[in-house]
């Protein structure tokens, strides 16, 4: 004769199954990632156009804030680079770090009403390929190679949607941005991503979609320029577009790809020299 199972055992089993299933859905894309199975792309929902009803994020700009370290990337091999405006605004002499003992001084051109700046040097490395204007999809993956906390590092993310960045302080303006959910980062990189500002946002083909400009640590979000703002800021300065880096960037290799971009100085650290 089979005895009926007690209710507490049945309920415990059901709760255990639900808990295991929910935990298994979380994504970990830290590098080095090891031999993890590839994660499928969720690119079924097209990202809509900019609207007045997009969520807003307020950023306070401190008028007395000193220039800080950041990241820049090459857009033309004749010495044109892009970084975030707030990284170099107010800096008398920004420079790109070449190695431990050398830095390359740069002139600055600030974009209007968008957190983008152009750096000009006498020659430079090969440009990163720029993505053509094409539809974006919620859930699509991107990667941010640069210098968070002043050290070599990178972050992986997935596109959430559009928001409006309301900058208040030294300059008051509203800027449409893309919001990304962080899905992974360099192993051992904890805390803020300060220093990643100005880093390129590259897609799976290694093409630049925009510029990394802000983060919301509590929400686990990264904010980047909208494609329209990026294209307007780069304008006629953009180099020749290319198909990509020649390899697919994934959660398994984005650390290695970022390391190569930094070694080639296609992604470089920006500092403010004392003058």
PDB file of C-alpha atoms in Angstrom, residues 46-187:
ATOM      1  CA  UNK A  46      12.784  46.589 -33.119  1.00  0.00           C
ATOM      2  CA  UNK A  47      13.872  49.676 -31.149  1.00  0.00           C
ATOM      3  CA  UNK A  48      11.409  52.481 -31.818  1.00  0.00           C
ATOM      4  CA  UNK A  49      12.200  56.118 -32.687  1.00  0.00           C
ATOM      5  CA  UNK A  50      12.940  58.897 -30.183  1.00  0.00           C
ATOM      6  CA  UNK A  51       9.752  60.218 -28.567  1.00  0.00           C
ATOM      7  CA  UNK A  52       8.885  62.848 -25.908  1.00  0.00           C
ATOM      8  CA  UNK A  53       7.630  59.991 -23.717  1.00  0.00           C
ATOM      9  CA  UNK A  54      10.998  58.258 -23.320  1.00  0.00           C
ATOM     10  CA  UNK A  55      12.068  57.783 -19.657  1.00  0.00           C
ATOM     11  CA  UNK A  56      14.388  60.485 -18.315  1.00  0.00           C
ATOM     12  CA  UNK A  57      17.593  60.389 -16.259  1.00  0.00           C
ATOM     13  CA  UNK A  58      18.954  63.568 -14.599  1.00  0.00           C
ATOM     14  CA  UNK A  59      22.728  64.049 -14.419  1.00  0.00           C
ATOM     15  CA  UNK A  60      24.171  66.869 -12.313  1.00  0.00           C
ATOM     16  CA  UNK A  61      27.281  68.445 -13.818  1.00  0.00           C
ATOM     17  CA  UNK A  62      29.578  69.972 -11.181  1.00  0.00           C
ATOM     18  CA  UNK A  63      30.927  73.323 -12.366  1.00  0.00           C
ATOM     19  CA  UNK A  64      34.025  72.897 -10.185  1.00  0.00           C
ATOM     20  CA  UNK A  65      34.720  69.300 -11.161  1.00  0.00           C
ATOM     21  CA  UNK A  66      38.245  68.668 -12.362  1.00  0.00           C
ATOM     22  CA  UNK A  67      38.831  66.885 -15.671  1.00  0.00           C
ATOM     23  CA  UNK A  68      39.077  63.165 -15.215  1.00  0.00           C
ATOM     24  CA  UNK A  69      40.554  60.136 -16.918  1.00  0.00           C
ATOM     25  CA  UNK A  70      38.589  58.442 -19.639  1.00  0.00           C
ATOM     26  CA  UNK A  71      38.789  56.474 -22.859  1.00  0.00           C
ATOM     27  CA  UNK A  72      39.058  57.449 -26.531  1.00  0.00           C
ATOM     28  CA  UNK A  73      39.015  55.549 -29.812  1.00  0.00           C
ATOM     29  CA  UNK A  74      40.373  56.222 -33.276  1.00  0.00           C
ATOM     30  CA  UNK A  75      37.958  57.111 -36.098  1.00  0.00           C
ATOM     31  CA  UNK A  76      40.598  57.996 -38.720  1.00  0.00           C
ATOM     32  CA  UNK A  77      44.271  57.060 -39.084  1.00  0.00           C
ATOM     33  CA  UNK A  78      45.277  60.701 -39.615  1.00  0.00           C
ATOM     34  CA  UNK A  79      44.816  61.358 -35.893  1.00  0.00           C
ATOM     35  CA  UNK A  80      41.105  61.830 -35.195  1.00  0.00           C
ATOM     36  CA  UNK A  81      39.696  60.341 -32.012  1.00  0.00           C
ATOM     37  CA  UNK A  82      36.372  60.388 -30.192  1.00  0.00           C
ATOM     38  CA  UNK A  83      35.816  60.550 -26.434  1.00  0.00           C
ATOM     39  CA  UNK A  84      33.137  61.809 -24.053  1.00  0.00           C
ATOM     40  CA  UNK A  85      32.871  65.580 -23.739  1.00  0.00           C
ATOM     41  CA  UNK A  86      32.851  65.609 -19.935  1.00  0.00           C
ATOM     42  CA  UNK A  87      36.199  63.781 -19.882  1.00  0.00           C
ATOM     43  CA  UNK A  88      38.112  66.639 -21.551  1.00  0.00           C
ATOM     44  CA  UNK A  89      35.916  69.704 -21.034  1.00  0.00           C
ATOM     45  CA  UNK A  90      37.882  72.243 -18.992  1.00  0.00           C
ATOM     46  CA  UNK A  91      41.169  70.406 -19.542  1.00  0.00           C
ATOM     47  CA  UNK A  92      43.924  72.698 -20.843  1.00  0.00           C
ATOM     48  CA  UNK A  93      46.000  69.854 -22.237  1.00  0.00           C
ATOM     49  CA  UNK A  94      44.398  66.446 -22.796  1.00  0.00           C
ATOM     50  CA  UNK A  95      46.650  63.626 -23.900  1.00  0.00           C
ATOM     51  CA  UNK A  96      46.440  60.004 -25.013  1.00  0.00           C
ATOM     52  CA  UNK A  97      48.578  57.491 -23.132  1.00  0.00           C
ATOM     53  CA  UNK A  98      50.975  55.669 -25.482  1.00  0.00           C
ATOM     54  CA  UNK A  99      52.830  53.619 -22.870  1.00  0.00           C
ATOM     55  CA  UNK A 100      54.051  53.941 -19.295  1.00  0.00           C
ATOM     56  CA  UNK A 101      56.485  56.704 -20.219  1.00  0.00           C
ATOM     57  CA  UNK A 102      54.847  58.539 -23.114  1.00  0.00           C
ATOM     58  CA  UNK A 103      51.681  60.514 -23.805  1.00  0.00           C
ATOM     59  CA  UNK A 104      50.479  62.137 -27.036  1.00  0.00           C
ATOM     60  CA  UNK A 105      49.108  65.683 -26.626  1.00  0.00           C
ATOM     61  CA  UNK A 106      45.821  66.403 -28.399  1.00  0.00           C
ATOM     62  CA  UNK A 107      43.717  69.354 -29.469  1.00  0.00           C
ATOM     63  CA  UNK A 108      40.019  69.335 -28.575  1.00  0.00           C
ATOM     64  CA  UNK A 109      36.824  70.014 -30.490  1.00  0.00           C
ATOM     65  CA  UNK A 110      33.679  69.870 -28.345  1.00  0.00           C
ATOM     66  CA  UNK A 111      30.369  68.824 -29.886  1.00  0.00           C
ATOM     67  CA  UNK A 112      27.305  70.952 -29.151  1.00  0.00           C
ATOM     68  CA  UNK A 113      24.531  69.601 -26.912  1.00  0.00           C
ATOM     69  CA  UNK A 114      25.857  66.058 -26.836  1.00  0.00           C
ATOM     70  CA  UNK A 115      28.447  64.391 -24.604  1.00  0.00           C
ATOM     71  CA  UNK A 116      30.960  63.870 -27.413  1.00  0.00           C
ATOM     72  CA  UNK A 117      34.347  65.456 -28.104  1.00  0.00           C
ATOM     73  CA  UNK A 118      36.900  65.003 -30.858  1.00  0.00           C
ATOM     74  CA  UNK A 119      40.628  64.824 -30.163  1.00  0.00           C
ATOM     75  CA  UNK A 120      43.131  65.731 -32.880  1.00  0.00           C
ATOM     76  CA  UNK A 121      46.695  64.399 -32.942  1.00  0.00           C
ATOM     77  CA  UNK A 122      49.508  64.310 -35.470  1.00  0.00           C
ATOM     78  CA  UNK A 123      48.767  60.898 -36.947  1.00  0.00           C
ATOM     79  CA  UNK A 124      47.168  57.901 -35.327  1.00  0.00           C
ATOM     80  CA  UNK A 125      46.398  54.175 -35.469  1.00  0.00           C
ATOM     81  CA  UNK A 126      43.907  52.526 -37.836  1.00  0.00           C
ATOM     82  CA  UNK A 127      40.328  53.628 -37.279  1.00  0.00           C
ATOM     83  CA  UNK A 128      37.681  51.469 -35.688  1.00  0.00           C
ATOM     84  CA  UNK A 129      34.985  50.651 -38.255  1.00  0.00           C
ATOM     85  CA  UNK A 130      31.826  52.720 -37.776  1.00  0.00           C
ATOM     86  CA  UNK A 131      28.452  51.009 -38.019  1.00  0.00           C
ATOM     87  CA  UNK A 132      26.116  52.274 -40.747  1.00  0.00           C
ATOM     88  CA  UNK A 133      22.771  53.702 -39.697  1.00  0.00           C
ATOM     89  CA  UNK A 134      20.567  50.656 -39.437  1.00  0.00           C
ATOM     90  CA  UNK A 135      17.761  49.417 -37.126  1.00  0.00           C
ATOM     91  CA  UNK A 136      18.609  48.479 -33.550  1.00  0.00           C
ATOM     92  CA  UNK A 137      16.856  45.715 -31.617  1.00  0.00           C
ATOM     93  CA  UNK A 138      16.064  45.370 -27.956  1.00  0.00           C
ATOM     94  CA  UNK A 139      18.206  42.679 -26.434  1.00  0.00           C
ATOM     95  CA  UNK A 140      21.017  42.994 -28.949  1.00  0.00           C
ATOM     96  CA  UNK A 141      24.482  42.716 -27.486  1.00  0.00           C
ATOM     97  CA  UNK A 142      27.246  45.315 -27.322  1.00  0.00           C
ATOM     98  CA  UNK A 143      30.714  45.592 -25.791  1.00  0.00           C
ATOM     99  CA  UNK A 144      32.548  48.525 -24.198  1.00  0.00           C
ATOM    100  CA  UNK A 145      36.384  48.233 -24.235  1.00  0.00           C
ATOM    101  CA  UNK A 146      38.303  50.902 -22.356  1.00  0.00           C
ATOM    102  CA  UNK A 147      39.895  51.930 -19.072  1.00  0.00           C
ATOM    103  CA  UNK A 148      37.396  51.673 -16.191  1.00  0.00           C
ATOM    104  CA  UNK A 149      38.936  52.942 -12.950  1.00  0.00           C
ATOM    105  CA  UNK A 150      42.009  53.892 -14.988  1.00  0.00           C
ATOM    106  CA  UNK A 151      42.842  50.264 -15.765  1.00  0.00           C
ATOM    107  CA  UNK A 152      42.365  48.093 -18.834  1.00  0.00           C
ATOM    108  CA  UNK A 153      38.911  46.525 -18.743  1.00  0.00           C
ATOM    109  CA  UNK A 154      35.703  45.936 -20.645  1.00  0.00           C
ATOM    110  CA  UNK A 155      31.977  45.441 -20.160  1.00  0.00           C
ATOM    111  CA  UNK A 156      29.303  43.500 -22.041  1.00  0.00           C
ATOM    112  CA  UNK A 157      25.723  44.737 -22.247  1.00  0.00           C
ATOM    113  CA  UNK A 158      22.302  44.248 -23.833  1.00  0.00           C
ATOM    114  CA  UNK A 159      20.125  47.012 -25.248  1.00  0.00           C
ATOM    115  CA  UNK A 160      17.085  47.950 -23.145  1.00  0.00           C
ATOM    116  CA  UNK A 161      15.698  50.970 -24.961  1.00  0.00           C
ATOM    117  CA  UNK A 162      15.815  54.736 -25.334  1.00  0.00           C
ATOM    118  CA  UNK A 163      15.949  57.321 -22.542  1.00  0.00           C
ATOM    119  CA  UNK A 164      16.564  61.053 -22.269  1.00  0.00           C
ATOM    120  CA  UNK A 165      19.605  62.299 -20.357  1.00  0.00           C
ATOM    121  CA  UNK A 166      18.912  65.656 -18.698  1.00  0.00           C
ATOM    122  CA  UNK A 167      22.272  67.312 -17.998  1.00  0.00           C
ATOM    123  CA  UNK A 168      22.128  70.105 -15.441  1.00  0.00           C
ATOM    124  CA  UNK A 169      25.053  72.243 -14.226  1.00  0.00           C
ATOM    125  CA  UNK A 170      27.883  73.606 -16.351  1.00  0.00           C
ATOM    126  CA  UNK A 171      25.812  73.002 -19.465  1.00  0.00           C
ATOM    127  CA  UNK A 172      22.057  72.453 -19.488  1.00  0.00           C
ATOM    128  CA  UNK A 173      20.732  70.299 -22.279  1.00  0.00           C
ATOM    129  CA  UNK A 174      18.627  67.223 -22.945  1.00  0.00           C
ATOM    130  CA  UNK A 175      20.207  64.409 -24.919  1.00  0.00           C
ATOM    131  CA  UNK A 176      18.546  61.244 -26.259  1.00  0.00           C
ATOM    132  CA  UNK A 177      20.574  58.190 -25.237  1.00  0.00           C
ATOM    133  CA  UNK A 178      20.470  54.422 -25.426  1.00  0.00           C
ATOM    134  CA  UNK A 179      20.168  52.451 -22.170  1.00  0.00           C
ATOM    135  CA  UNK A 180      21.983  49.110 -21.882  1.00  0.00           C
ATOM    136  CA  UNK A 181      21.803  46.496 -19.131  1.00  0.00           C
ATOM    137  CA  UNK A 182      25.224  45.332 -18.000  1.00  0.00           C
ATOM    138  CA  UNK A 183      25.562  41.593 -18.569  1.00  0.00           C
ATOM    139  CA  UNK A 184      29.238  41.045 -17.785  1.00  0.00           C
ATOM    140  CA  UNK A 185      32.573  42.705 -17.089  1.00  0.00           C
ATOM    141  CA  UNK A 186      36.256  41.999 -16.617  1.00  0.00           C
ATOM    142  CA  UNK A 187      36.777  39.493 -13.837  1.00  0.00           C
TER     143      UNK A 187
END
